[in-house]
CSV table of C-alpha atoms and ligand atoms in Angstrom, one decimal:
chain,number,residue,atom,x,y,z
A,1,UNK,CA,25.3,8.8,18.2
A,2,UNK,CA,22.3,6.4,19.2
A,3,UNK,CA,19.4,6.1,17.7
A,4,UNK,CA,15.8,4.8,18.2
A,5,UNK,CA,13.5,3.3,16.0
A,6,UNK,CA,9.8,3.3,18.2
A,7,UNK,CA,7.3,1.0,15.4
A,8,UNK,CA,9.2,-2.2,14.8
A,9,UNK,CA,6.5,-3.1,11.8
A,10,UNK,CA,6.8,-3.4,8.1
A,11,UNK,CA,9.2,0.0,8.1
A,12,UNK,CA,10.6,-0.3,11.6
A,13,UNK,CA,12.8,-3.6,11.3
A,14,UNK,CA,14.8,-2.6,8.4
A,15,UNK,CA,15.7,0.3,9.4
A,16,UNK,CA,17.2,-0.9,12.6
A,17,UNK,CA,18.7,-3.1,10.8
A,18,UNK,CA,20.2,-1.2,8.0
A,19,UNK,CA,21.3,1.1,11.2
A,20,UNK,CA,23.1,-1.4,12.3
A,21,UNK,CA,25.2,-1.4,9.2
A,22,UNK,CA,26.5,2.4,9.9
A,23,UNK,CA,29.4,3.1,11.0
A,24,UNK,CA,28.7,6.8,12.0
A,25,UNK,CA,25.8,5.7,14.3
A,26,UNK,CA,24.3,3.2,16.6
A,27,UNK,CA,21.0,1.7,17.7
A,28,UNK,CA,20.4,2.3,20.8
A,29,UNK,CA,17.1,0.1,21.1
A,30,UNK,CA,13.5,-0.2,19.6
A,31,UNK,CA,10.8,-0.2,21.6
A,32,UNK,CA,8.0,-2.2,21.1
A,33,UNK,CA,4.7,-3.4,22.2
A,34,UNK,CA,4.0,-6.6,21.5
A,35,UNK,CA,5.6,-9.6,22.7
A,36,UNK,CA,6.1,-11.9,19.4
A,37,UNK,CA,7.9,-13.1,17.1
A,38,UNK,CA,9.5,-9.9,15.7
A,39,UNK,CA,10.2,-9.2,19.4
A,40,UNK,CA,11.6,-12.6,20.0
A,41,UNK,CA,14.6,-12.2,16.4
A,42,UNK,CA,14.8,-8.5,17.7
A,43,UNK,CA,16.8,-10.4,21.4
A,44,UNK,CA,18.0,-13.2,19.3
A,45,UNK,CA,19.7,-10.2,17.5
A,46,UNK,CA,21.4,-8.4,20.7
A,47,UNK,CA,18.8,-5.7,20.2
A,48,UNK,CA,17.8,-3.2,23.3
A,49,UNK,CA,13.6,-3.7,23.2
A,50,UNK,CA,12.0,-0.9,25.4
A,51,UNK,CA,8.1,-0.8,26.2
A,52,UNK,CA,5.4,2.3,26.0
A,53,UNK,CA,4.6,1.7,29.4
A,54,UNK,CA,4.9,-0.2,32.8
A,55,UNK,CA,1.9,-2.2,31.4
A,56,UNK,CA,3.9,-3.2,28.9
A,57,UNK,CA,6.5,-5.2,30.4
A,58,UNK,CA,3.8,-8.0,32.2
A,59,UNK,CA,3.5,-9.1,28.3
A,60,UNK,CA,6.8,-9.5,27.4
A,61,UNK,CA,8.1,-11.4,30.8
A,62,UNK,CA,4.7,-13.4,30.8
A,63,UNK,CA,6.9,-14.4,27.5
A,64,UNK,CA,10.2,-14.9,29.0
A,65,UNK,CA,11.7,-11.8,26.4
A,66,UNK,CA,13.7,-9.7,28.6
A,67,UNK,CA,13.1,-5.5,28.4
A,68,UNK,CA,15.1,-3.0,29.1
A,69,UNK,CA,12.9,0.0,30.4
A,70,UNK,CA,10.5,2.6,29.1
A,71,UNK,CA,10.8,4.3,26.4
A,72,UNK,CA,11.4,7.2,28.4
A,73,UNK,CA,14.3,5.4,29.5
A,74,UNK,CA,15.0,5.0,26.4
A,75,UNK,CA,14.9,8.9,25.1
A,76,UNK,CA,16.9,10.8,28.1
A,77,UNK,CA,19.8,8.4,26.3
A,78,UNK,CA,19.5,9.1,22.6
A,79,UNK,CA,19.8,11.6,19.8
A,80,UNK,CA,17.2,10.9,17.4
A,81,UNK,CA,14.3,8.6,17.0
A,82,UNK,CA,13.0,7.3,14.2
A,83,UNK,CA,9.2,6.7,14.5
A,84,UNK,CA,7.7,4.3,12.5
A,85,UNK,CA,4.6,2.8,14.4
A,86,UNK,CA,1.2,2.9,12.3
A,87,UNK,CA,0.6,6.4,10.7
A,88,UNK,CA,-1.2,9.0,12.8
A,89,UNK,CA,0.2,6.9,16.1
A,90,UNK,CA,3.5,9.1,15.2
A,91,UNK,CA,2.3,12.9,15.9
A,92,UNK,CA,1.1,11.0,19.2
A,93,UNK,CA,4.1,10.5,19.8
A,94,UNK,CA,5.6,14.0,18.3
A,95,UNK,CA,5.3,16.1,22.5
A,96,UNK,CA,7.5,13.1,23.8
A,97,UNK,CA,10.1,13.3,21.5
A,98,UNK,CA,9.8,17.0,22.1
A,99,UNK,CA,9.8,16.8,25.9
A,100,UNK,CA,13.0,15.2,25.9
A,101,UNK,CA,14.3,17.2,23.2
A,102,UNK,CA,15.1,14.1,20.7
A,103,UNK,CA,15.4,14.7,16.8
A,104,UNK,CA,12.7,12.5,15.3
A,105,UNK,CA,12.1,11.5,12.3
A,106,UNK,CA,8.2,10.1,10.5
A,107,UNK,CA,6.5,8.4,7.9
A,108,UNK,CA,4.3,8.5,4.9
A,109,UNK,CA,1.2,7.5,7.4
A,110,UNK,CA,1.7,11.5,9.5
A,111,UNK,CA,0.3,13.9,8.4
A,112,UNK,CA,3.2,17.0,6.3
A,113,UNK,CA,2.3,19.2,9.6
A,114,UNK,CA,3.8,16.5,12.3
A,115,UNK,CA,8.1,17.8,11.0
A,116,UNK,CA,9.3,20.4,9.0
A,117,UNK,CA,10.1,18.9,6.5
A,118,UNK,CA,8.6,16.1,4.4
A,119,UNK,CA,11.8,14.6,2.6
A,120,UNK,CA,13.7,12.9,0.0
A,121,UNK,CA,17.7,12.5,-0.5
A,122,UNK,CA,17.7,12.7,-4.5
A,123,UNK,CA,14.4,16.2,-3.9
A,124,UNK,CA,16.3,18.6,-0.8
A,125,UNK,CA,18.8,16.2,1.5
A,126,UNK,CA,19.9,20.3,2.0
A,127,UNK,CA,17.3,21.4,3.5
A,128,UNK,CA,16.9,18.7,6.3
A,129,UNK,CA,20.4,19.4,7.3
A,130,UNK,CA,20.8,20.2,11.5
A,131,UNK,CA,16.3,19.9,10.7
A,132,UNK,CA,14.3,19.0,14.2
A,133,UNK,CA,11.5,16.9,12.8
A,134,UNK,CA,11.3,15.3,8.7
A,135,UNK,CA,9.0,13.4,7.9
A,136,UNK,CA,10.4,10.6,4.8
A,137,UNK,CA,7.6,10.5,2.5
A,138,UNK,CA,5.0,7.4,2.2
A,139,UNK,CA,6.7,4.8,-0.5
A,140,UNK,CA,4.3,5.9,-3.6
A,141,UNK,CA,5.3,9.5,-2.9
A,142,UNK,CA,9.7,8.4,-2.7
A,143,UNK,CA,8.9,6.8,-5.9
A,144,UNK,CA,7.0,9.3,-7.5
A,145,UNK,CA,9.9,11.9,-6.3
A,146,UNK,CA,12.9,9.9,-7.4
A,147,UNK,CA,11.3,9.7,-10.6
A,148,UNK,CA,10.6,13.0,-10.8
A,149,UNK,CA,13.3,15.3,-9.6
A,150,UNK,CA,15.8,13.5,-11.3
A,151,UNK,CA,13.9,14.6,-14.5
A,152,UNK,CA,13.7,17.3,-13.3
A,153,UNK,CA,17.5,18.2,-12.5
A,154,UNK,CA,18.5,16.5,-16.4
A,155,UNK,CA,15.5,18.1,-18.1
A,156,UNK,CA,12.7,19.6,-16.9
A,157,UNK,CA,9.2,18.2,-15.9
A,158,UNK,CA,6.4,20.9,-16.0
A,159,UNK,CA,3.6,18.2,-15.8
A,160,UNK,CA,2.8,15.1,-14.3
A,161,UNK,CA,-0.3,12.8,-15.1
A,162,UNK,CA,0.2,8.9,-12.8
A,163,UNK,CA,-2.1,6.5,-12.5
A,164,UNK,CA,-1.1,4.4,-9.8
A,165,UNK,CA,-1.8,0.8,-9.5
A,166,UNK,CA,-1.2,0.0,-4.6
A,167,UNK,CA,-0.9,-2.9,-3.4
A,168,UNK,CA,-4.2,-3.9,-0.9
A,169,UNK,CA,-1.9,-5.3,2.5
A,170,UNK,CA,2.4,-6.1,2.5
A,171,UNK,CA,2.6,-9.6,3.0
A,172,UNK,CA,2.2,-10.6,6.6
A,173,UNK,CA,-0.8,-8.9,6.9
A,174,UNK,CA,-4.3,-11.0,7.2
A,175,UNK,CA,-6.6,-8.7,7.6
A,176,UNK,CA,-7.3,-6.2,5.1
A,177,UNK,CA,-8.5,-6.3,1.5
A,178,UNK,CA,-9.4,-6.4,-0.9
A,179,UNK,CA,-9.1,-10.3,-2.0
A,180,UNK,CA,-11.8,-10.0,-5.4
A,181,UNK,CA,-12.1,-6.2,-6.5
A,182,UNK,CA,-9.9,-3.2,-8.1
A,183,UNK,CA,-10.9,-1.2,-5.4
A,184,UNK,CA,-10.9,3.3,-6.4
A,185,UNK,CA,-9.4,4.7,-3.9
A,186,UNK,CA,-10.6,7.3,-3.6
A,187,UNK,CA,-13.5,6.7,-5.0
A,188,UNK,CA,-13.4,11.2,-6.5
A,189,UNK,CA,-9.9,12.2,-7.6
A,190,UNK,CA,-7.4,13.1,-7.6
A,191,UNK,CA,-5.6,11.1,-5.3
A,192,UNK,CA,-3.3,12.3,-1.9
A,193,UNK,CA,-0.3,11.1,-3.9
A,194,UNK,CA,0.6,14.2,-6.1
A,195,UNK,CA,-0.3,16.8,-3.2
A,196,UNK,CA,2.2,15.0,-1.7
A,197,UNK,CA,4.8,15.2,-4.1
A,198,UNK,CA,3.8,18.7,-3.9
A,199,UNK,CA,4.9,19.2,0.1
A,200,UNK,CA,8.5,18.7,-2.0
A,201,UNK,CA,8.0,19.9,-5.2
A,202,UNK,CA,5.3,22.8,-4.7
A,203,UNK,CA,5.2,24.1,-7.8
A,204,UNK,CA,5.1,20.9,-10.4
A,205,UNK,CA,1.5,20.2,-12.1
A,206,UNK,CA,0.9,17.1,-10.9
A,207,UNK,CA,-2.7,15.2,-10.5
A,208,UNK,CA,-2.7,11.6,-9.3
A,209,UNK,CA,-5.9,9.1,-9.6
A,210,UNK,CA,-5.4,5.8,-7.3
A,211,UNK,CA,-6.2,2.4,-7.4
A,212,UNK,CA,-6.4,-0.2,-5.3
A,213,UNK,CA,-5.8,-4.4,-6.6
A,214,UNK,CA,-5.3,-7.4,-4.0
A,215,UNK,CA,-2.0,-7.6,-4.4
A,216,UNK,CA,1.0,-7.8,-1.4
A,217,UNK,CA,3.5,-7.0,-3.6
A,218,UNK,CA,4.9,-4.4,-5.4
A,219,UNK,CA,2.7,-0.5,-6.6
A,220,UNK,CA,3.1,-0.4,-10.2
A,221,UNK,CA,2.7,3.4,-11.0
A,222,UNK,CA,1.8,4.4,-14.9
A,223,UNK,CA,3.0,8.3,-16.0
A,224,UNK,CA,2.5,10.6,-18.9
A,225,UNK,CA,5.2,13.1,-18.2
A,226,UNK,CA,5.2,16.7,-19.9
A,227,UNK,CA,8.6,17.3,-19.7
A,228,UNK,CA,9.6,21.3,-20.4
A,229,UNK,CA,12.9,20.4,-23.5
A,230,UNK,CA,12.5,17.8,-25.4
A,231,UNK,CA,14.7,15.0,-24.7
A,232,UNK,CA,15.6,11.7,-26.5
A,233,UNK,CA,15.0,8.3,-25.9
A,234,UNK,CA,18.8,7.8,-24.6
A,235,UNK,CA,18.9,10.8,-22.6
A,236,UNK,CA,16.3,9.8,-20.3
A,237,UNK,CA,17.4,6.6,-19.7
A,238,UNK,CA,21.2,7.6,-19.3
A,239,UNK,CA,19.8,9.9,-16.8
A,240,UNK,CA,18.0,7.6,-14.7
A,241,UNK,CA,20.7,5.1,-15.2
A,242,UNK,CA,23.1,7.4,-13.2
A,243,UNK,CA,21.1,7.4,-9.9
A,244,UNK,CA,21.9,4.2,-7.7
A,245,UNK,CA,18.4,5.0,-6.1
A,246,UNK,CA,16.9,3.7,-9.4
A,247,UNK,CA,16.9,0.6,-11.6
A,248,UNK,CA,16.1,0.7,-15.0
A,249,UNK,CA,14.5,-3.1,-16.0
A,250,UNK,CA,15.2,-4.2,-19.4
A,251,UNK,CA,12.0,-6.9,-19.7
A,252,UNK,CA,12.6,-8.2,-22.9
A,253,UNK,CA,16.3,-8.7,-22.1
A,254,UNK,CA,15.2,-10.4,-18.3
A,255,UNK,CA,12.3,-11.9,-19.9
A,256,UNK,CA,10.2,-10.4,-16.9
A,257,UNK,CA,6.6,-8.7,-16.8
A,258,UNK,CA,5.4,-8.4,-13.4
A,259,UNK,CA,6.2,-7.9,-9.9
A,260,UNK,CA,6.0,-11.3,-9.0
A,261,UNK,CA,8.7,-12.5,-10.8
A,262,UNK,CA,11.0,-9.3,-9.9
A,263,UNK,CA,10.1,-10.9,-6.2
A,264,UNK,CA,11.7,-13.9,-8.1
A,265,UNK,CA,13.8,-12.2,-9.1
A,266,UNK,CA,15.1,-10.6,-5.6
A,267,UNK,CA,15.3,-13.7,-3.8
A,268,UNK,CA,17.3,-14.6,-6.5
A,269,UNK,CA,20.2,-12.5,-6.3
A,270,UNK,CA,19.7,-13.3,-2.8
A,271,UNK,CA,18.4,-9.8,-1.1
A,272,UNK,CA,17.9,-10.1,1.9
A,273,UNK,CA,14.1,-10.1,2.8
A,274,UNK,CA,13.6,-10.0,-0.6
A,275,UNK,CA,14.0,-6.7,-0.6
A,276,UNK,CA,13.9,-3.6,-3.1
A,277,UNK,CA,15.2,-0.7,-2.1
A,278,UNK,CA,15.0,0.9,-5.7
A,279,UNK,CA,13.1,2.9,-7.6
A,280,UNK,CA,12.4,0.4,-10.7
A,281,UNK,CA,12.0,2.0,-14.0
A,282,UNK,CA,10.3,-0.8,-17.0
A,283,UNK,CA,13.2,0.1,-19.2
A,284,UNK,CA,11.1,-1.3,-22.1
A,285,UNK,CA,8.3,0.9,-21.1
A,286,UNK,CA,9.7,4.6,-22.0
A,287,UNK,CA,8.4,6.2,-24.2
A,288,UNK,CA,9.1,9.9,-25.7
A,289,UNK,CA,6.6,11.8,-28.4
A,290,UNK,CA,7.8,15.1,-28.6
A,291,UNK,CA,7.6,16.7,-25.1
A,292,UNK,CA,5.2,13.9,-23.9
A,293,UNK,CA,7.4,10.9,-21.8
A,294,UNK,CA,5.2,7.3,-20.9
A,295,UNK,CA,6.4,4.9,-18.4
A,296,UNK,CA,6.1,2.2,-16.4
A,297,UNK,CA,7.5,1.7,-12.5
A,298,UNK,CA,7.4,-0.5,-9.9
A,299,UNK,CA,7.5,0.7,-6.1
A,300,UNK,CA,8.6,-2.2,-3.5
A,301,UNK,CA,7.1,-0.3,-0.6
A,302,UNK,CA,8.1,-2.8,2.3
A,303,UNK,CA,12.1,-0.8,0.8
A,304,UNK,CA,11.7,2.3,-0.8
A,305,UNK,CA,11.7,4.4,1.8
A,306,UNK,CA,14.8,2.8,4.2
A,307,UNK,CA,17.9,4.7,2.3
A,308,UNK,CA,16.0,8.2,2.3
A,309,UNK,CA,15.1,7.0,6.5
A,310,UNK,CA,19.8,6.8,6.6
A,311,UNK,CA,19.3,9.9,5.2
A,312,UNK,CA,17.4,11.9,7.0
A,313,UNK,CA,19.0,10.8,9.9
A,314,UNK,CA,22.8,11.9,8.8
A,315,UNK,CA,21.3,15.0,7.7
A,316,UNK,CA,19.5,16.3,10.5
A,317,UNK,CA,22.4,15.3,12.8
A,318,UNK,CA,25.1,16.5,10.3
A,319,UNK,CA,27.1,13.7,10.4
A,320,UNK,CA,27.0,14.3,6.7
A,321,UNK,CA,26.4,17.9,4.6
A,322,UNK,CA,26.6,16.7,1.0
A,323,UNK,CA,23.8,14.9,-0.4
A,324,UNK,CA,26.2,12.5,-2.8
A,325,UNK,CA,27.9,11.4,-0.3
A,326,UNK,CA,25.5,10.1,1.7
A,327,UNK,CA,24.0,8.6,-0.4
A,328,UNK,CA,26.6,6.9,-1.2
A,329,UNK,CA,27.3,5.1,2.8
A,330,UNK,CA,24.4,4.7,3.1
A,331,UNK,CA,23.8,3.1,-0.9
A,332,UNK,CA,27.6,1.0,0.3
A,333,UNK,CA,26.2,-0.4,3.3
A,334,UNK,CA,22.6,-1.6,1.9
A,335,UNK,CA,24.6,-3.2,-1.3
A,336,UNK,CA,22.6,-0.7,-4.0
A,337,UNK,CA,24.7,-0.3,-6.5
A,338,UNK,CA,22.4,0.4,-9.4
A,339,UNK,CA,22.8,-2.7,-11.1
A,340,UNK,CA,21.0,-5.4,-10.3
A,341,UNK,CA,23.2,-7.1,-7.8
A,342,UNK,CA,22.2,-8.0,-4.4
B,401,NAD,P1,3.6,-1.9,11.0
B,401,NAD,O1,2.4,-1.9,11.5
B,401,NAD,O2,4.4,-3.1,9.8
B,401,NAD,O3,4.9,-1.3,12.4
B,401,NAD,C1,3.9,-0.2,12.9
B,401,NAD,C2,4.3,-1.4,14.7
B,401,NAD,O4,4.8,0.2,15.5
B,401,NAD,C3,4.0,-2.6,15.0
B,401,NAD,O5,4.7,-3.7,15.5
B,401,NAD,C4,2.8,-2.4,16.3
B,401,NAD,O6,2.7,-3.7,17.1
B,401,NAD,C5,4.0,-0.6,16.3
B,401,NAD,N1,2.9,-0.1,17.3
B,401,NAD,C6,1.7,-0.1,17.4
B,401,NAD,N2,1.3,1.5,18.7
B,401,NAD,C7,2.6,1.2,18.7
B,401,NAD,C8,3.0,2.8,19.9
B,401,NAD,N3,2.3,3.2,20.7
B,401,NAD,N4,4.2,2.4,19.6
B,401,NAD,C9,4.9,1.7,19.5
B,401,NAD,N5,5.3,0.8,18.6
B,401,NAD,C10,3.8,0.3,17.9
B,401,NAD,O7,3.2,-0.8,10.5
B,401,NAD,P2,4.5,-0.4,8.7
B,401,NAD,O8,3.7,-0.6,7.7
B,401,NAD,O9,5.9,-0.2,9.5
B,401,NAD,O10,4.4,1.7,9.0
B,401,NAD,C11,5.1,2.8,9.7
B,401,NAD,C12,5.1,3.5,9.0
B,401,NAD,O11,5.7,3.9,7.7
B,401,NAD,C13,3.1,4.5,8.5
B,401,NAD,O12,3.3,5.8,9.0
B,401,NAD,C14,3.1,4.1,7.3
B,401,NAD,O13,2.3,4.4,6.5
B,401,NAD,C15,4.8,4.1,6.5
B,401,NAD,N6,5.5,3.7,5.6
B,401,NAD,C16,4.6,2.3,5.6
B,401,NAD,C17,5.0,0.9,3.7
B,401,NAD,C18,4.3,0.3,4.3
B,401,NAD,O14,4.1,-0.4,2.9
B,401,NAD,N7,4.0,-0.8,5.2
B,401,NAD,C19,5.5,2.2,3.2
B,401,NAD,C20,6.2,3.1,3.6
B,401,NAD,C21,5.7,3.9,4.6
């Protein structure tokens, strides 16, 4: 199966790298608009570059970077495109993908209507089987859904109230802020994240507020969850422990209490790009009071959606019908073990 990745930024480069580690799909190439360092590294790694239009060819030629062809050349050869272009650009490409009868995965920056399904492996893998257009929800929504679908399956979730403390920009971005403020996002809550969760869990009573803070490392979520049934703290921990895509972080044992230390941990573990594909739940924050559960979780925004993109490819191309098997294959290829390993 041949896969094209359109947009080779924060998400696209990671998804392309992950595709290269699968044995049932091939990275056909990537689409780039700028002949920058990322293009240079792609060429060094033997990845074929395609460009959106004739106007880009000259720019690449001037920098001595070989281009294999136009996006349309690639679309006539591939089975599926992972669109990782900036928010709202993916929707503009949809007509082109349709014209070439190529299946497409869109990212969370696109509106849900762009696709037939908003996707999270732990929640609705089966619904993505054979679909033509799927949207892998955003990093924050992926983090929320991994937790909520796991808890819903194990115990039942009735109501969620959450505050999302969002990173201002990705580490590579130099034009975004704030650099000295905490910004209400939006000033009139709720934030869109709860609404987005409902695209996958429509019956859930969820309300989210969000603020943006001057950091680039991770998001941090503070959640108050009303469970359907009484459950002990031990039962909740064991339900979370069973899922490889959720890591419990024992802050006492590791002497860790910040996202900065988590990133340092990823560095010391030798993880590629310091990435945490897993949702990181702060174990010591888990408190149960009757049916009410409180906890704090961290989301590495650059990496968390990568496994779901690979799973979505498998579902849409029917490379694997069983969600557990599909997840297992992706996890194995990316070194996701459910434990703090490299
Ligand atoms: P990015 O800006 O890092 O990467 C986008 C890439 O697409 C860039 O390399 C850009 O040059 C390229 N591009 C721009 N216009 C293009 C065009 N017309 N055709 C082809 N390529 C084009 O963006 P990103 O952070 O990787 O985000 C991509 C998508 O993933 C968005 O929908 C975003 O909301 C979503 N997402 C981002 C994050 C995150 O934290 N960065 C997390 C989850 C989901």
